Structures are given as structure tokens and as C-alpha cells.
Amino acid sequence: MDLSLELGNCGFRIFQLHPHEADSLHKHEGHYQMSIPLTGNVSLQCNQTIRRLSADHRLVVAPDDEHRHIAHDEPVRIMLVGLREAFLQQVWAERFGHHPPQLALPNWHEGENDRFRQLGEHAILRSMQSQPEAFVLEELEWQLAQLFLQTHTGSHDACWHRPFPVVDHPALQRAVQFIHDSYAMPLGLDQIAQAASLNKFYLIQLFRDHFGCTPGRFVMQVRLDRAAQLLRQTAREITDIAFEAGFGSVSSFQRGFKARFRVSPGEYRRQC
């Protein structure tokens, strides 16, 4: 059974080929795509070249590359990770302040695939459980684009791996204060970045450097802390607390609360 998650700027798909089966030669106009083997022996054709890939190899195709996947004597599972070319250019522009030169990458790469696998599998699993918030999906796209550009060598490599410029701490303080003032409302990266006077690329990097998490995860923690406070100090209904703390649904609140505090909101209240 195929599993997939399609977002505005990226997508993940896990699919299976039967023994001796292959898909047709095709292109992805306007998109880059990675093919990452998960199980079984698979060969990949890119333009006129065919190679057999192991678990620590991947194929990266540009929008104009023809490619297909070929199974051998056993079923194979493959993860496809797609990124819009225009979005990669946007991420580059956020970091450097100008549009990049034409991105050129080798097709065949050897190296650790676990970070891409984990990101894709986690994203698909979360989407199957419930509809993630728009903020979470937007951060996922940015994490994937940054990982893609950081991991692969190519025409962008020399610029991309330059040290980050120093960002003043007051920008981080402005972002944190805005989140504490606005956590009960729907938030997005654009709003937080504007409040901090930073672009989205450096906003994400700054939160990772100082807090070890993304801005979206930080917002989640602030909301959960507020919900826990209301559970301890009031007798209000859990549904009311979930919405006052900024959650879009009771189910997302309960899931996030249990992941953070290891108990349900009701059990947490009884233990206080």
C-alpha cells in the first residue's frame, strides 16, 4: 500500500514495486526529487544511466531528468521526497538576500539517509493520525529544504556552508515575547519573523541554536505550559482550556499534552 503526504512545497511518498516491476520513465516539472531505497534490491535509471542502489545511496533528479525505478527478484519499498524548485530558491533568498544561481547537483549520492527517512516517516504518520497545524507543516517544509541543501554537494555548496552571521539576542527576545503575548491565536512563521525583524531562515536557526527546537515546537511548549497552569489552578472544562491555550482541536491538545507530561490532561489534574 502506498503512503503519501503532499504539501504546498514538498511531498513524501512510500511505494512498493513487485518483483521485476518498473515504473515508466518520467520527469517532475518544477520539482527536485530524491529516491531513497527502504527495503529490497532496486535499480534506478536516470537519463541514460542505470545503477543498483543500496540503503545508503540515493538518486537526486532535477526537473528535467528522466528517471524510473526497477525491482529485481524481490519486492522493494522506496521513499520519494519531492521539493519545488521555486521553494528551494525562496529558502536560498531568505538566507542570502538574493536569488541563487542555477542549482546543479550530481544525480547519484552516497551517504546517510536516516534523517530524510525519519522526517518523511514522521510526517506521514502524523498526517494519518490527524491534520497537523499549518504552522507545523510550514516548518516541515523549511526543515526539509535546509536539510536538502545542507546534505548535497553542488553548485550551491561553497556559499551554503559559509558561517552564519551573528544575530543579536534582542531579536530572539522579541520573538519569544511575541509568542508569549500571542500563543492563544493562530501563529505562523511569517508573523513571528516579522515581530523579531528576522527572515524565516534565521528565525529557525536562532531557535535551534538557543533552545534546541524550532519556533513551532517552542510555541507548542508555551501553549502546553499555559494549559497545565489552567488545569492546576481552575476547574474549567478541558475543552475550554484547550482552545484558550491556542490549540485548534481537543485531540491535538490531548496528544501533545500526553507527549509532554506523560499523562492525559484529566490524569494530570487529578494528580495535582
Coordinates of C-alpha atoms in Angstrom, one line a residue:
M1 CA 0.0 0.0 0.0
D2 CA 1.3 3.4 -0.9
L3 CA 1.6 6.1 1.8
S4 CA 1.9 9.8 0.9
L5 CA 1.8 13.3 2.1
E6 CA 1.5 16.2 -0.3
L7 CA 2.2 19.8 0.9
G8 CA 2.4 23.0 -1.0
N9 CA 6.2 23.0 -1.4
C10 CA 7.2 19.4 -0.8
G11 CA 5.9 15.9 -0.6
F12 CA 6.7 12.4 0.7
R13 CA 5.6 9.1 -0.8
I14 CA 6.4 5.5 0.2
F15 CA 5.6 3.0 -2.5
Q16 CA 6.3 -0.7 -3.4
L17 CA 7.3 -2.4 -6.6
H18 CA 6.7 -6.1 -7.2
P19 CA 9.5 -8.4 -8.4
H20 CA 10.7 -7.5 -11.9
E21 CA 8.3 -4.5 -11.9
A22 CA 9.3 -1.0 -13.0
D23 CA 7.5 2.4 -13.4
S24 CA 7.7 4.3 -16.6
L25 CA 10.4 6.9 -17.5
H26 CA 9.1 10.2 -16.3
K27 CA 10.0 13.8 -15.2
H28 CA 8.9 16.1 -12.4
E29 CA 8.5 19.5 -13.9
G30 CA 9.4 22.3 -11.5
H31 CA 10.5 19.8 -8.7
Y32 CA 13.6 18.1 -7.4
Q33 CA 13.1 14.5 -6.2
M34 CA 15.1 12.1 -4.0
S35 CA 14.6 8.4 -4.4
I36 CA 15.7 6.5 -1.2
P37 CA 15.7 2.7 -1.0
L38 CA 14.0 1.3 2.1
T39 CA 13.9 -2.5 1.5
G40 CA 14.9 -4.9 -1.2
N41 CA 17.3 -4.5 -4.2
V42 CA 16.4 -1.7 -6.6
S43 CA 18.0 -0.2 -9.6
L44 CA 17.3 3.4 -10.7
Q45 CA 17.6 4.8 -14.2
C46 CA 18.4 8.5 -14.6
N47 CA 18.5 9.6 -18.2
Q48 CA 20.8 7.1 -19.9
T49 CA 22.5 5.7 -16.7
I50 CA 21.2 2.7 -14.6
R51 CA 22.6 1.9 -11.2
R52 CA 21.7 -0.5 -8.4
L53 CA 21.3 1.3 -5.1
S54 CA 21.9 0.1 -1.6
A55 CA 20.4 1.6 1.6
D56 CA 23.0 4.3 2.0
H57 CA 22.6 5.6 -1.6
R58 CA 20.0 7.9 -3.1
L59 CA 19.2 9.4 -6.5
V60 CA 18.5 13.1 -6.8
V61 CA 16.7 14.2 -10.0
A62 CA 16.4 17.7 -11.3
P63 CA 13.1 18.9 -13.0
D64 CA 14.4 17.9 -16.5
D65 CA 15.8 14.4 -15.6
E66 CA 14.0 11.4 -16.9
H67 CA 14.1 8.5 -14.3
R68 CA 12.4 5.3 -13.3
H69 CA 12.7 2.6 -10.6
I70 CA 13.3 -1.1 -11.3
A71 CA 12.8 -4.0 -8.9
H72 CA 14.7 -7.3 -9.2
D73 CA 13.9 -10.7 -7.7
E74 CA 12.0 -9.4 -4.7
P75 CA 9.6 -6.7 -3.7
V76 CA 11.1 -3.3 -3.0
R77 CA 10.0 -0.2 -1.0
I78 CA 11.2 3.2 -1.9
M79 CA 10.7 6.6 -0.3
L80 CA 10.3 9.6 -2.7
V81 CA 10.9 13.1 -1.3
G82 CA 10.0 16.0 -3.6
L83 CA 10.8 19.7 -3.3
R84 CA 9.6 22.5 -5.5
E85 CA 12.4 24.3 -7.3
A86 CA 10.8 27.7 -6.6
F87 CA 10.7 26.9 -2.9
L88 CA 14.4 26.0 -2.8
Q89 CA 15.1 29.3 -4.4
Q90 CA 13.0 31.1 -1.8
V91 CA 14.9 29.4 1.1
W92 CA 18.2 30.5 -0.5
A93 CA 16.9 34.0 -0.9
E94 CA 15.8 34.2 2.7
R95 CA 19.4 33.3 3.8
F96 CA 21.5 35.3 1.4
G97 CA 19.1 38.1 0.4
H98 CA 19.2 37.3 -3.4
H99 CA 18.1 34.5 -5.7
P100 CA 20.6 31.7 -6.2
P101 CA 22.4 30.9 -9.4
Q102 CA 21.0 27.8 -11.3
L103 CA 21.1 24.9 -8.9
A104 CA 23.2 22.0 -10.2
L105 CA 23.5 18.7 -8.2
P106 CA 25.0 15.3 -9.1
N107 CA 22.4 12.7 -9.6
W108 CA 24.0 9.9 -7.5
H109 CA 24.7 10.4 -3.8
E110 CA 26.2 8.2 -1.2
G111 CA 25.7 8.9 2.5
E112 CA 23.4 8.7 5.5
N113 CA 19.7 8.6 4.5
D114 CA 18.3 8.2 8.0
R115 CA 17.4 11.9 8.5
F116 CA 15.4 12.0 5.4
R117 CA 13.7 8.7 6.2
Q118 CA 12.8 9.8 9.7
L119 CA 11.5 13.2 8.6
G120 CA 9.3 11.6 5.9
E121 CA 8.0 8.7 8.0
H122 CA 7.2 11.0 11.0
A123 CA 5.4 13.5 8.7
I124 CA 3.3 10.8 7.1
L125 CA 2.5 9.1 10.4
R126 CA 1.4 12.4 11.9
S127 CA -0.8 13.2 8.9
M128 CA -2.5 9.8 9.3
Q129 CA -3.3 10.4 12.9
S130 CA -4.7 13.9 12.4
Q131 CA -4.4 17.0 10.3
P132 CA -1.3 18.9 11.5
E133 CA -1.5 22.6 12.1
A134 CA -0.4 24.8 9.2
F135 CA 2.5 26.1 11.3
V136 CA 3.8 22.6 11.7
L137 CA 3.6 21.8 8.0
E138 CA 5.3 25.1 7.1
E139 CA 8.2 24.3 9.4
L140 CA 8.4 20.8 8.0
E141 CA 8.9 22.3 4.5
W142 CA 11.7 24.6 5.7
Q143 CA 13.5 21.8 7.6
L144 CA 13.4 19.6 4.6
A145 CA 14.7 22.3 2.2
Q146 CA 17.5 23.2 4.6
L147 CA 18.5 19.5 5.0
F148 CA 18.4 19.0 1.3
L149 CA 20.7 22.0 0.6
Q150 CA 23.0 21.2 3.5
T151 CA 23.4 17.5 2.7
H152 CA 24.1 17.6 -1.1
T153 CA 27.1 19.0 -2.7
G154 CA 26.7 21.0 -5.9
S155 CA 26.8 24.5 -7.4
H156 CA 25.5 26.0 -4.1
D157 CA 27.9 24.2 -1.8
A158 CA 30.6 26.9 -1.2
C159 CA 28.0 29.6 -0.4
W160 CA 25.7 27.4 1.7
H161 CA 28.3 26.3 4.1
R162 CA 29.7 29.7 5.0
P163 CA 29.4 30.5 8.7
F164 CA 26.1 32.2 9.8
P165 CA 26.3 35.9 10.6
V166 CA 25.9 36.8 14.2
V167 CA 22.3 37.6 15.1
D168 CA 21.7 39.9 18.0
H169 CA 19.9 38.4 21.0
P170 CA 17.3 41.1 21.2
A171 CA 15.8 39.6 18.0
L172 CA 15.3 36.3 19.9
Q173 CA 13.8 38.2 22.9
R174 CA 11.3 39.9 20.6
A175 CA 10.3 36.6 19.1
V176 CA 9.9 35.0 22.5
Q177 CA 7.9 37.9 23.8
F178 CA 5.6 37.9 20.8
I179 CA 4.9 34.2 21.3
H180 CA 4.1 34.6 24.9
D181 CA 1.8 37.5 24.0
S182 CA 0.1 35.8 21.1
Y183 CA 0.2 32.0 21.8
A184 CA -3.6 31.8 22.0
M185 CA -4.0 33.0 18.4
P186 CA -3.1 31.1 15.2
L187 CA 0.6 31.7 14.6
G188 CA 2.8 31.3 11.6
L189 CA 6.5 31.7 10.8
D190 CA 5.8 34.9 8.9
Q191 CA 4.2 36.6 12.0
I192 CA 7.0 35.6 14.4
A193 CA 9.7 36.5 11.9
Q194 CA 8.1 39.9 11.4
A195 CA 7.9 40.5 15.2
A196 CA 11.6 39.6 15.6
S197 CA 12.7 41.6 12.5
L198 CA 14.3 38.4 11.1
N199 CA 13.7 36.4 8.0
K200 CA 12.4 32.9 8.4
F201 CA 15.6 31.2 7.7
Y202 CA 17.5 32.9 10.6
L203 CA 14.5 32.7 12.9
I204 CA 14.5 28.9 12.7
Q205 CA 18.3 28.8 13.1
L206 CA 18.3 31.1 16.1
F207 CA 15.7 29.0 17.9
R208 CA 17.6 25.8 17.2
D209 CA 20.9 27.3 18.4
H210 CA 19.4 28.7 21.7
F211 CA 16.5 26.4 22.5
G212 CA 17.3 23.2 20.6
C213 CA 13.9 23.3 18.9
T214 CA 12.0 25.0 16.1
P215 CA 9.8 28.1 16.7
G216 CA 6.8 25.8 16.2
R217 CA 7.9 23.4 18.9
F218 CA 8.6 26.4 21.2
V219 CA 5.0 27.7 20.6
M220 CA 3.7 24.2 21.5
Q221 CA 5.6 24.2 24.8
V222 CA 4.3 27.7 25.7
R223 CA 0.7 26.5 25.0
L224 CA 1.1 23.3 27.0
D225 CA 2.6 25.2 29.9
R226 CA -0.4 27.5 29.9
A227 CA -2.8 24.6 29.7
A228 CA -1.1 22.8 32.6
Q229 CA -1.4 26.0 34.7
L230 CA -5.1 26.3 34.0
L231 CA -5.6 22.6 34.8
R232 CA -3.9 23.1 38.2
Q233 CA -5.5 26.4 39.1
T234 CA -9.0 26.2 37.7
A235 CA -11.9 23.8 37.4
R236 CA -12.7 24.7 33.8
E237 CA -13.6 22.1 31.2
I238 CA -10.7 20.6 29.4
T239 CA -12.2 21.6 26.0
D240 CA -12.3 25.3 27.1
I241 CA -8.7 25.0 28.3
A242 CA -7.5 23.5 25.0
F243 CA -8.9 26.4 22.9
E244 CA -7.8 29.1 25.4
A245 CA -4.3 27.7 25.2
G246 CA -4.3 28.1 21.4
F247 CA -4.9 24.6 20.2
G248 CA -7.0 24.1 17.1
S249 CA -8.7 20.9 18.4
V250 CA -9.1 18.9 21.6
S251 CA -7.5 15.9 20.0
S252 CA -4.3 17.7 19.1
F253 CA -4.2 19.2 22.6
Q254 CA -4.6 15.8 24.3
R255 CA -2.0 14.2 22.1
G256 CA 0.5 17.0 22.7
F257 CA -0.2 17.1 26.4
K258 CA 0.4 13.4 26.9
A259 CA 3.6 13.5 24.9
R260 CA 4.9 16.3 27.1
F261 CA 3.7 15.3 30.6
R262 CA 3.3 11.5 30.1
V263 CA -0.3 11.6 31.4
S264 CA -3.6 12.8 29.9
P265 CA -4.9 16.3 30.9
G266 CA -7.6 14.6 33.1
E267 CA -5.0 12.5 34.9
Y268 CA -2.7 15.5 35.3
R269 CA -5.5 17.4 37.0
R270 CA -6.3 14.5 39.4
Q271 CA -2.6 14.3 40.4
C272 CA -2.3 18.0 41.3

